[in-house]
PDB file of C-alpha atoms in Angstrom:
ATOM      1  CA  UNK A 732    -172.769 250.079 -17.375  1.00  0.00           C
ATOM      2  CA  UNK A 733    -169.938 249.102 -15.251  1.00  0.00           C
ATOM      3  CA  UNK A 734    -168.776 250.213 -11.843  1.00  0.00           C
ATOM      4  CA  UNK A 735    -166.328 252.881 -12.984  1.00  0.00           C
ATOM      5  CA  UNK A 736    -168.114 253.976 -15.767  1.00  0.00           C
ATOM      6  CA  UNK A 737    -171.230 255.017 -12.609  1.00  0.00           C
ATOM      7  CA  UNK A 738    -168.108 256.204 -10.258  1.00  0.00           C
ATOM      8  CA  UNK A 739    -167.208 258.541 -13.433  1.00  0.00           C
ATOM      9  CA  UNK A 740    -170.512 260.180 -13.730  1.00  0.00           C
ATOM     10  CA  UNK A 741    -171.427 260.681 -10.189  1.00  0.00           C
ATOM     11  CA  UNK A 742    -168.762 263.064 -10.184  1.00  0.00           C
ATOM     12  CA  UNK A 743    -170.351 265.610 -12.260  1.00  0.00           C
ATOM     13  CA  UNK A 744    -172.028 268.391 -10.695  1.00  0.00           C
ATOM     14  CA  UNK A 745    -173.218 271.885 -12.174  1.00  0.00           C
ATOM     15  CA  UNK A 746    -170.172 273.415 -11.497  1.00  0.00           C
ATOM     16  CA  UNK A 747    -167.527 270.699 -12.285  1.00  0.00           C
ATOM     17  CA  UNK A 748    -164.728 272.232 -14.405  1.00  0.00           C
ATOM     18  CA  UNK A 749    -163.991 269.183 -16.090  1.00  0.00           C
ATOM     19  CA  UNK A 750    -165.572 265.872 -17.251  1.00  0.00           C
ATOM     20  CA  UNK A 751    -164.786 262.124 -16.569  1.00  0.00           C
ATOM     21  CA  UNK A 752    -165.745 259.557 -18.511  1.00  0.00           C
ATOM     22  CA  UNK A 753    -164.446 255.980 -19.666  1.00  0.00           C
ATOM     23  CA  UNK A 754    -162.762 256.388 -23.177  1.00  0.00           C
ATOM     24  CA  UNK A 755    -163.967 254.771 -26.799  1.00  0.00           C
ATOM     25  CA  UNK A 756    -162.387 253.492 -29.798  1.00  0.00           C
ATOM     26  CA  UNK A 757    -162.311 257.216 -31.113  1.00  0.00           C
ATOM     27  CA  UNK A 758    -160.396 258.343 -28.210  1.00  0.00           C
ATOM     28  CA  UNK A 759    -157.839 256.088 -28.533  1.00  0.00           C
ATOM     29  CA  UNK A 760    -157.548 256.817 -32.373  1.00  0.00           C
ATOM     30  CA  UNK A 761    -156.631 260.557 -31.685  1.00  0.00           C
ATOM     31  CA  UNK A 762    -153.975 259.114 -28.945  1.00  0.00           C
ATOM     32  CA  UNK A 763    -152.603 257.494 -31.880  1.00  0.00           C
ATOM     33  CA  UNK A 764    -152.458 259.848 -34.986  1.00  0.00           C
ATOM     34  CA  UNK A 765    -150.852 262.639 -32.444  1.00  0.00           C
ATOM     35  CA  UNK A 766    -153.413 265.442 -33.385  1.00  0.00           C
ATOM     36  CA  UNK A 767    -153.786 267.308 -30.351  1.00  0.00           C
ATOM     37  CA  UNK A 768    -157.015 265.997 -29.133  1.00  0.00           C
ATOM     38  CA  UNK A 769    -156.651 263.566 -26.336  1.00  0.00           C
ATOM     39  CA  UNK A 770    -153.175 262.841 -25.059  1.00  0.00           C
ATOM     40  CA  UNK A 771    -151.987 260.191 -21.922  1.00  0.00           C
ATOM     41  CA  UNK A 772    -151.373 261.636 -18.823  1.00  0.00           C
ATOM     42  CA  UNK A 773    -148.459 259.827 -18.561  1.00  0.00           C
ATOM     43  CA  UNK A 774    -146.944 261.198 -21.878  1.00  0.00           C
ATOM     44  CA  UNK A 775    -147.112 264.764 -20.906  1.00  0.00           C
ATOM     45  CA  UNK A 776    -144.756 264.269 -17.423  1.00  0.00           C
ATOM     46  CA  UNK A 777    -141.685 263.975 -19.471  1.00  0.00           C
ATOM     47  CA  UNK A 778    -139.036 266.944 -19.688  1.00  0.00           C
ATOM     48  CA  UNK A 779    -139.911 267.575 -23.295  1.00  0.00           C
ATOM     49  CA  UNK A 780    -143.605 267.606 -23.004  1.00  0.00           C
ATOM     50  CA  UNK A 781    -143.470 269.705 -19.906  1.00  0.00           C
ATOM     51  CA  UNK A 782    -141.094 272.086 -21.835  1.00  0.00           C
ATOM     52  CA  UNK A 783    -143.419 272.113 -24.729  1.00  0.00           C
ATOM     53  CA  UNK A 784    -146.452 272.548 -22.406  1.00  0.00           C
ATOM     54  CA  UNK A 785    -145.116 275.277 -20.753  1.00  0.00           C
ATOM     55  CA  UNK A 786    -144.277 277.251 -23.848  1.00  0.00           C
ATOM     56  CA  UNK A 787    -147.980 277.199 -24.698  1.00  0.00           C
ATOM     57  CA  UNK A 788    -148.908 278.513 -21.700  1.00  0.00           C
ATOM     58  CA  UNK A 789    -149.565 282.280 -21.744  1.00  0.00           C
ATOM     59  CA  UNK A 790    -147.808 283.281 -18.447  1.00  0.00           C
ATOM     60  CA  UNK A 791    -144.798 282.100 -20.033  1.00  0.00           C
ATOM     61  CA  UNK A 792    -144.332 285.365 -21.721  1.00  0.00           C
ATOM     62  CA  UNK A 793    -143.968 287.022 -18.711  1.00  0.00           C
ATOM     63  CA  UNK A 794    -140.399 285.992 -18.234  1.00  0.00           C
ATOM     64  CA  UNK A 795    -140.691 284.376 -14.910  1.00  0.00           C
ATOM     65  CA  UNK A 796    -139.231 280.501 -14.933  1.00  0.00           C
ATOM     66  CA  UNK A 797    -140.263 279.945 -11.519  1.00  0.00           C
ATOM     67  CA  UNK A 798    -143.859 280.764 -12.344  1.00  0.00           C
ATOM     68  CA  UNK A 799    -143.920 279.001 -15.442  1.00  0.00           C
ATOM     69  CA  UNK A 800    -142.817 275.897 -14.103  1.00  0.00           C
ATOM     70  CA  UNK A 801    -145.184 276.898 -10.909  1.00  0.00           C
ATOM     71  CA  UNK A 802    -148.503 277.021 -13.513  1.00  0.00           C
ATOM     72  CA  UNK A 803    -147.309 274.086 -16.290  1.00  0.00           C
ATOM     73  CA  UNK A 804    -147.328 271.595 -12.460  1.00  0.00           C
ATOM     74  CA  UNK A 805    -150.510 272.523 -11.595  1.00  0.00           C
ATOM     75  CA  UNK A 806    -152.133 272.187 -14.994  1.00  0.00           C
ATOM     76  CA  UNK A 807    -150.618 269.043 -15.280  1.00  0.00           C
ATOM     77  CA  UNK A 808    -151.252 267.456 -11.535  1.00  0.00           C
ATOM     78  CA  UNK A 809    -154.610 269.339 -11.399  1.00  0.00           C
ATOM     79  CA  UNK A 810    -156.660 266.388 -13.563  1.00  0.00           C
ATOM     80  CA  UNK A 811    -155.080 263.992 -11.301  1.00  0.00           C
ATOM     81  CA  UNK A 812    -155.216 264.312  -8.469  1.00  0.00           C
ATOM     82  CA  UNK A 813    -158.721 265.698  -9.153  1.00  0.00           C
ATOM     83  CA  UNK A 814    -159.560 261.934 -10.038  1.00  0.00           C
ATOM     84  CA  UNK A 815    -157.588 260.018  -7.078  1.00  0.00           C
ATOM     85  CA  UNK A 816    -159.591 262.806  -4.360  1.00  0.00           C
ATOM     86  CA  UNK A 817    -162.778 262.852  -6.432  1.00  0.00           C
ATOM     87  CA  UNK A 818    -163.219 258.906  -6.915  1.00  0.00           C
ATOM     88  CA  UNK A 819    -161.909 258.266  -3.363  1.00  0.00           C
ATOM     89  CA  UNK A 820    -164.715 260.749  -1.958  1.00  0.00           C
ATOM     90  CA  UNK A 821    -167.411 260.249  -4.033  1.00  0.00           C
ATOM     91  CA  UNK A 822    -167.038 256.520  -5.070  1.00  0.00           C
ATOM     92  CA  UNK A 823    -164.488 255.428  -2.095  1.00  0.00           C
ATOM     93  CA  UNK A 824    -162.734 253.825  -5.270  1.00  0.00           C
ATOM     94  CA  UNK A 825    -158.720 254.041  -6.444  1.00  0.00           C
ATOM     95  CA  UNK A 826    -157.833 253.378  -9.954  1.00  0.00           C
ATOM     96  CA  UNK A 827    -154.533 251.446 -11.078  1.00  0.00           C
ATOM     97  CA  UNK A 828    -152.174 252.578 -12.201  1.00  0.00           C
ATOM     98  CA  UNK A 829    -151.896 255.853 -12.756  1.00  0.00           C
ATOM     99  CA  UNK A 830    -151.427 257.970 -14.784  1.00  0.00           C
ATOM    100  CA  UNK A 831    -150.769 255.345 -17.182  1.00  0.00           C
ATOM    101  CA  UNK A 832    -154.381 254.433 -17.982  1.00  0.00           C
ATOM    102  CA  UNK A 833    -155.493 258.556 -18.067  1.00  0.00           C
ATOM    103  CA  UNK A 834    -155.856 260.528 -21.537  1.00  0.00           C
ATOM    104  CA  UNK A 835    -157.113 264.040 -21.068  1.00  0.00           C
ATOM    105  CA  UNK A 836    -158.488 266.809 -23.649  1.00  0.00           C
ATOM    106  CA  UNK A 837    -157.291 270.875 -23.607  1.00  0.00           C
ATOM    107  CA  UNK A 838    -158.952 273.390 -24.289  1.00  0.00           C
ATOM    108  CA  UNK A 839    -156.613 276.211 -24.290  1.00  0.00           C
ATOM    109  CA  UNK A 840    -154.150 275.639 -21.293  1.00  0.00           C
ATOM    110  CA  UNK A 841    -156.710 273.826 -19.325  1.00  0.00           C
ATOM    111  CA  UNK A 842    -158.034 270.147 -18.721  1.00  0.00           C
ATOM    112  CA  UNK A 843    -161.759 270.152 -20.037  1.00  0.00           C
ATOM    113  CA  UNK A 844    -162.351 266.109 -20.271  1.00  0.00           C
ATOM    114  CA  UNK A 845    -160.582 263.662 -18.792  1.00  0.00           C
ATOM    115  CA  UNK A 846    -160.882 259.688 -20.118  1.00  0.00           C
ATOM    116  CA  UNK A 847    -160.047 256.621 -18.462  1.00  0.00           C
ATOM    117  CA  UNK A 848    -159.237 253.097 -20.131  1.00  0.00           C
ATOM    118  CA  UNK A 849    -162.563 251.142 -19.851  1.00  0.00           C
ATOM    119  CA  UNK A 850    -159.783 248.160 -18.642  1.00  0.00           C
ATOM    120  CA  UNK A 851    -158.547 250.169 -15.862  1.00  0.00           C
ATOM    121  CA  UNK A 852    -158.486 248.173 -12.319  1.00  0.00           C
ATOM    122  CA  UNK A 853    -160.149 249.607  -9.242  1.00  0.00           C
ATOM    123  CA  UNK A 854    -159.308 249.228  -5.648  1.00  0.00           C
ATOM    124  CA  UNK A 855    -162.302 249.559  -3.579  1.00  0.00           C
ATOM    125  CA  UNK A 856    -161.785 251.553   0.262  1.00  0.00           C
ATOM    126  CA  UNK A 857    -158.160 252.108  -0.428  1.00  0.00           C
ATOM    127  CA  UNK A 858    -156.364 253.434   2.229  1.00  0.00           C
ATOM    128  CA  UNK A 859    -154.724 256.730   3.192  1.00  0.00           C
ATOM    129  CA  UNK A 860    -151.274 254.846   2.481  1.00  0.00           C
ATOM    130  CA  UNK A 861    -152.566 253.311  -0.875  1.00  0.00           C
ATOM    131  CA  UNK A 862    -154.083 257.095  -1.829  1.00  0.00           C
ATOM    132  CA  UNK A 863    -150.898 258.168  -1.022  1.00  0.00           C
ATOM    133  CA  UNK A 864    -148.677 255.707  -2.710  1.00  0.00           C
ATOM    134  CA  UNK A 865    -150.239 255.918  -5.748  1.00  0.00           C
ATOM    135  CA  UNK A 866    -149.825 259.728  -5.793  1.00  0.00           C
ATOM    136  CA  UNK A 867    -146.451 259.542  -5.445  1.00  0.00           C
ATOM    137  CA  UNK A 868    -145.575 257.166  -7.909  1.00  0.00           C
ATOM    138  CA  UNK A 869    -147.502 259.105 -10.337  1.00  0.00           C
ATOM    139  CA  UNK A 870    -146.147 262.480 -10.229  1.00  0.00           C
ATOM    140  CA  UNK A 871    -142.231 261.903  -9.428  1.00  0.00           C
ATOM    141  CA  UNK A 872    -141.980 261.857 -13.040  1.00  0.00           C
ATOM    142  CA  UNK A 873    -143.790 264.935 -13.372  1.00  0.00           C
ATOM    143  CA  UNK A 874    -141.804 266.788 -10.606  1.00  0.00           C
ATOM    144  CA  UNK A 875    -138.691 265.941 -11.789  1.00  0.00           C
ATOM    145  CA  UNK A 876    -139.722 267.485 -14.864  1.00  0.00           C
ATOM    146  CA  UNK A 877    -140.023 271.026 -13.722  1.00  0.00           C
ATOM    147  CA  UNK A 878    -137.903 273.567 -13.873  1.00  0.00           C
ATOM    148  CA  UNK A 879    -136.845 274.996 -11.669  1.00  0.00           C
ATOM    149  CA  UNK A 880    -136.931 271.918  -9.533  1.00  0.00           C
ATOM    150  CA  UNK A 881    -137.997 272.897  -5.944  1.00  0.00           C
ATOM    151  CA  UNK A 882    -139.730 269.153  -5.027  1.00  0.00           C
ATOM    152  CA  UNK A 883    -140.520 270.579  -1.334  1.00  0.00           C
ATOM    153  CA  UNK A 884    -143.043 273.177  -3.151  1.00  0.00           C
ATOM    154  CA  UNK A 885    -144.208 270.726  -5.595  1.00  0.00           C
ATOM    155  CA  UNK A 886    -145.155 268.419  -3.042  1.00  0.00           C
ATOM    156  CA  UNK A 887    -146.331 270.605  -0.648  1.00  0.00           C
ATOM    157  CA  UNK A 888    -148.675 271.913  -3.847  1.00  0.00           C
ATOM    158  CA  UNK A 889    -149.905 268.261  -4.421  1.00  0.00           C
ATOM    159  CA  UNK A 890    -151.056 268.123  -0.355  1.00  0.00           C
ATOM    160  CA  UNK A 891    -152.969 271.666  -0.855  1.00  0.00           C
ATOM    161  CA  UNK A 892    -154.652 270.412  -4.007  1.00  0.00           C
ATOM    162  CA  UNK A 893    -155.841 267.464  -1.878  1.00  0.00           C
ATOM    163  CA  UNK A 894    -157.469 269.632   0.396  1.00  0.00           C
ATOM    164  CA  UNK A 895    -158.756 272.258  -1.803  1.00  0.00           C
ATOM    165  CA  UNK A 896    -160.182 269.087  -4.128  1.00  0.00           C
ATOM    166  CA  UNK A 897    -161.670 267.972  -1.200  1.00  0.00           C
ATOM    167  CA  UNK A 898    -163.609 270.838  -0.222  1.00  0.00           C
ATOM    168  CA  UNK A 899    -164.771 271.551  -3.097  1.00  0.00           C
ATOM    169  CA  UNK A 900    -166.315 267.670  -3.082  1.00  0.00           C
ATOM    170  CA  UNK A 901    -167.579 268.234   0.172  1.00  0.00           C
ATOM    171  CA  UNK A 902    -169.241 271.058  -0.489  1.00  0.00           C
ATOM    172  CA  UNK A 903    -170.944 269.625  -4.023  1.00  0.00           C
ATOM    173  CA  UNK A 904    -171.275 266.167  -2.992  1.00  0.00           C
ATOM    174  CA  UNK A 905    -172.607 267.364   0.416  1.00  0.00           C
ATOM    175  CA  UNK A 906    -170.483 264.585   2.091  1.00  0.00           C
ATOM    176  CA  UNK A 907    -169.943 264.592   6.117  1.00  0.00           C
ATOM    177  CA  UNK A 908    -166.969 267.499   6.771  1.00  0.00           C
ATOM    178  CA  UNK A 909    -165.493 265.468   9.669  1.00  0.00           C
ATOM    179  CA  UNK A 910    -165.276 262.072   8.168  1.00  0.00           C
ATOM    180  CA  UNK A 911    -164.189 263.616   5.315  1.00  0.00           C
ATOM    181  CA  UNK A 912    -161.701 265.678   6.652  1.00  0.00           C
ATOM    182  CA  UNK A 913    -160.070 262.757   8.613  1.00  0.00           C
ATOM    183  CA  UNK A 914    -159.474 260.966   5.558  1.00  0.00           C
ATOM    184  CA  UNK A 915    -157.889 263.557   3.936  1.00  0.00           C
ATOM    185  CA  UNK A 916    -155.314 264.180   6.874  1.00  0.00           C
ATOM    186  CA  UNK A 917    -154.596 261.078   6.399  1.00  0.00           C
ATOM    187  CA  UNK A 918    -153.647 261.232   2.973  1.00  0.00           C
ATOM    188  CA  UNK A 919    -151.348 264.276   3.319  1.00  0.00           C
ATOM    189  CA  UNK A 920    -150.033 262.442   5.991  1.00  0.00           C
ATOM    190  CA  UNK A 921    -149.172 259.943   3.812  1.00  0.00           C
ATOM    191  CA  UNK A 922    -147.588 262.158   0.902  1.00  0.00           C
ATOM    192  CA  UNK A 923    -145.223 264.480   3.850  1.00  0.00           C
ATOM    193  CA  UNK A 924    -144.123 261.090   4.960  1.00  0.00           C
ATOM    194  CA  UNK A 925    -143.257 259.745   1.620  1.00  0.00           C
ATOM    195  CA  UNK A 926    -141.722 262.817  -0.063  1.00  0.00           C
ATOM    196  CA  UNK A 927    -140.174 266.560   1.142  1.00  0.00           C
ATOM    197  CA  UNK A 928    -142.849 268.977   1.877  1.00  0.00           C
ATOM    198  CA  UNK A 929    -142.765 272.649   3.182  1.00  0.00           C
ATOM    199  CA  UNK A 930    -142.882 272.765   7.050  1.00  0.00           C
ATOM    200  CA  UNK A 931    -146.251 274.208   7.003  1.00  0.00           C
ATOM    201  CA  UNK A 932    -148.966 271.513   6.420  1.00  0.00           C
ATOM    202  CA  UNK A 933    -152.152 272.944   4.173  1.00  0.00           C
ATOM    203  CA  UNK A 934    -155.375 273.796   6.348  1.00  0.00           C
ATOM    204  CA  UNK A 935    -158.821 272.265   6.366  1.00  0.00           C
ATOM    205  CA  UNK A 936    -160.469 275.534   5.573  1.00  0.00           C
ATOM    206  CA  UNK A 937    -158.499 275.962   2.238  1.00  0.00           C
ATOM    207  CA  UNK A 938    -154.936 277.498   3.618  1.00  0.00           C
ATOM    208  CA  UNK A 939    -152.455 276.378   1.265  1.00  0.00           C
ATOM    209  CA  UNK A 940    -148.791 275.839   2.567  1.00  0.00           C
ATOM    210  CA  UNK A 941    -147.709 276.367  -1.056  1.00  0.00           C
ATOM    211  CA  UNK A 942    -148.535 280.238  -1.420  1.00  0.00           C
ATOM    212  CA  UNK A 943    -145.315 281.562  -1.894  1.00  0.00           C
ATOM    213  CA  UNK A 944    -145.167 279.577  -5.097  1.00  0.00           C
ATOM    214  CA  UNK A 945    -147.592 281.995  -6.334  1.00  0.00           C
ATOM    215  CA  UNK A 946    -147.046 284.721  -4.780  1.00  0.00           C
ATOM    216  CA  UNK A 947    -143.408 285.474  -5.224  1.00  0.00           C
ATOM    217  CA  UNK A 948    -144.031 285.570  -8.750  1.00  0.00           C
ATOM    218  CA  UNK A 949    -146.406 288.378  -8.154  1.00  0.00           C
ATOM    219  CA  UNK A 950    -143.926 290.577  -5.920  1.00  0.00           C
ATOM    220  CA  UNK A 951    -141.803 290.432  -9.112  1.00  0.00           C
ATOM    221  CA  UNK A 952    -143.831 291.923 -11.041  1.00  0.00           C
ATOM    222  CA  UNK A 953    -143.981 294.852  -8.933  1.00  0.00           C
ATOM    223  CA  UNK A 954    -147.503 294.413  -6.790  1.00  0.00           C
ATOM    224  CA  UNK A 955    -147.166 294.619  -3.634  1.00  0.00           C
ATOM    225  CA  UNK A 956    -150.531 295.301  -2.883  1.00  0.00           C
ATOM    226  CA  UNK A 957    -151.532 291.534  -4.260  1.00  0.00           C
ATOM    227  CA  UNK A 958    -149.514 289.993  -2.069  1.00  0.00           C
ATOM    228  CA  UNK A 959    -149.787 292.141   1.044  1.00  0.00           C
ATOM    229  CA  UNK A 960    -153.565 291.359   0.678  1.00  0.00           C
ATOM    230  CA  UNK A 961    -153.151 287.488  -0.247  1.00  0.00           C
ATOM    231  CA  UNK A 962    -150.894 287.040   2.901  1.00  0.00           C
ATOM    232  CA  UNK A 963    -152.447 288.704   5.256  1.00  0.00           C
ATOM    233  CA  UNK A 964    -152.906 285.540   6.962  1.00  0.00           C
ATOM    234  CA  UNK A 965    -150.364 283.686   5.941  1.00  0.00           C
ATOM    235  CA  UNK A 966    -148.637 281.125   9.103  1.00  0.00           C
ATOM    236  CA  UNK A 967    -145.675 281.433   8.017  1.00  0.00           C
ATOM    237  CA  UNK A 968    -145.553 286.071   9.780  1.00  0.00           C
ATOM    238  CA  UNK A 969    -145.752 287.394  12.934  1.00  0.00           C
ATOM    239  CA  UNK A 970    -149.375 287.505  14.370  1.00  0.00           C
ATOM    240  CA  UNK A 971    -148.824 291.166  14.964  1.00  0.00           C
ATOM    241  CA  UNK A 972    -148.186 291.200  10.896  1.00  0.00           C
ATOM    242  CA  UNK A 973    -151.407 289.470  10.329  1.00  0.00           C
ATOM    243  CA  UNK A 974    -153.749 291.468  12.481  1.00  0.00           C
ATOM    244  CA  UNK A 975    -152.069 294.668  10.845  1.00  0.00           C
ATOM    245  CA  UNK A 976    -152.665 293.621   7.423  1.00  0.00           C
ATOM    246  CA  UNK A 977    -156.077 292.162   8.315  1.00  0.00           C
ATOM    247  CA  UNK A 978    -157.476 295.422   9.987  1.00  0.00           C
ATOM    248  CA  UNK A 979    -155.975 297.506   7.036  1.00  0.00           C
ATOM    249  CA  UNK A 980    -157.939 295.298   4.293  1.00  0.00           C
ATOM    250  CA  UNK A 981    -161.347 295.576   6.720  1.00  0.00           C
ATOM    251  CA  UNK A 982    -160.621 299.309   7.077  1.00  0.00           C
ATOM    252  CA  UNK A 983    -160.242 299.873   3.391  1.00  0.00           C
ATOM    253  CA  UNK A 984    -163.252 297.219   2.807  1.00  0.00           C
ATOM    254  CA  UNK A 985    -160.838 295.510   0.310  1.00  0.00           C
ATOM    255  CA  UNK A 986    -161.310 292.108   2.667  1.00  0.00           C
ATOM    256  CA  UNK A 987    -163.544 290.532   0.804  1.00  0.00           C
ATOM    257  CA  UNK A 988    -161.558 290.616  -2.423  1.00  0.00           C
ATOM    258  CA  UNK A 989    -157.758 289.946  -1.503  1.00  0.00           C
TER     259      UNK A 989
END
């Protein structure tokens, strides 16, 4: 079995929401009749794809282009930069180049399996710059292709799913939080030097910097009451605003489900 094909499976764990794998022969021969069961990566980060993507996507029918185009990035960068964090964490590995050498499977709107191409090149203990660079070439394409464009937000959504990824293999990989941690600032160093980001940087204990993305979809759709609860903390208010909100959601007991 070679290297990659070990890195791959290590990263399953009981509650992995997707699976990696090296791809066969029979991959490759779904690529090429077009039926809808494994497609590259790389193929889906054009303006027609994403346009096509994002008309299959339920939330669509809402009527809201900015959170379309919010939930058709993340579904696409998701299996990603999944990989780059996961392999880099788990593995210390980087594959080349990306997403070129990446075919994934959908269930529904989501990534179930992603496959790699068994001839894919490694680079073993890449560095924060190399992470970074290799994120960067890999999903310009992809946020160019959104509309409405907003790249600060996009990017600033690729550093919190760097640090959410992260977490998440921290906490199922049971790797060390600081050394981990460390690496990973280093990374979204990397990407806020390389591309335009929000001025908030994301947190280590899961704060996005993106949540208005979200969230200003919601306020359209007339609840308040989401929001108000999902920002409670947010950097961005007054302090006074935050300890407000938060003593409201402990008084009501709604804190533990914002």
């Amino acid at each position: 079995m070679s290297s990659l094909a070990v890195a791959l499976a290590a990263l399953h764990h009981p509650a992995a929401r997707r699976r990696y794998r090296l791809a066969d022969d029979a991959d490759f021969l779904t690529v090429a009749a077009d039926d809808r069961g494994w497609r590259p990566l790389g193929g889906l980060f054009t303006r027609e794809a994403v346009a096509e993507r994002g008309a299959e996507d339920p939330v669509t029918s809402l009527g809201f282009a900015e959170l379309t185009g919010t939930m058709t990035f993340h579904a696409l960068a998701v299996p990603l930069v999944d990989l780059v964090v996961s392999l880099l964490l788990v593995s210390d590995l980087l594959v080349e180049p990306l997403p070129g050498v990446v075919l994934v499977r959908f269930e529904g709107p989501k990534v179930i399996e992603v496959a790699l191409d068994p001839s894919s090149s490694t680079v073993d203990a890449p560095t924060a710059d190399q992470v970074a660079d290799a994120l960067v070439a890999s999903l310009d394409p992809l946020v160019g292709a959104i509309e409405p464009q907003e790249p600060a937000l996009r990017w600033g959504a690729v550093a919190d799913l760097v640090c959410v990824l992260a977490a998440a293999r921290i906490r199922a990989h049971e790797l060390d939080p600081e050394a981990t941690w460390e690496r990973m600032d280093g990374v979204v160093a990397g990407l806020r030097a390389r591309r335009p980001h929000p001025t908030e940087a994301p947190g280590r204990v899961g704060r996005r910097s993106t949540c208005c993305e979200w969230y200003r979809a919601a306020r359209q759709l007339g609840e308040p009451s989401i929001t108000d609860a999902r920002c409670a903390d947010c950097p961005s208010l007054d302090p006074i605003v935050n300890v407000v909100r938060l003593a409201a959601l402990a008084e009501s007991g709604d804190l533990a489900n914002p």
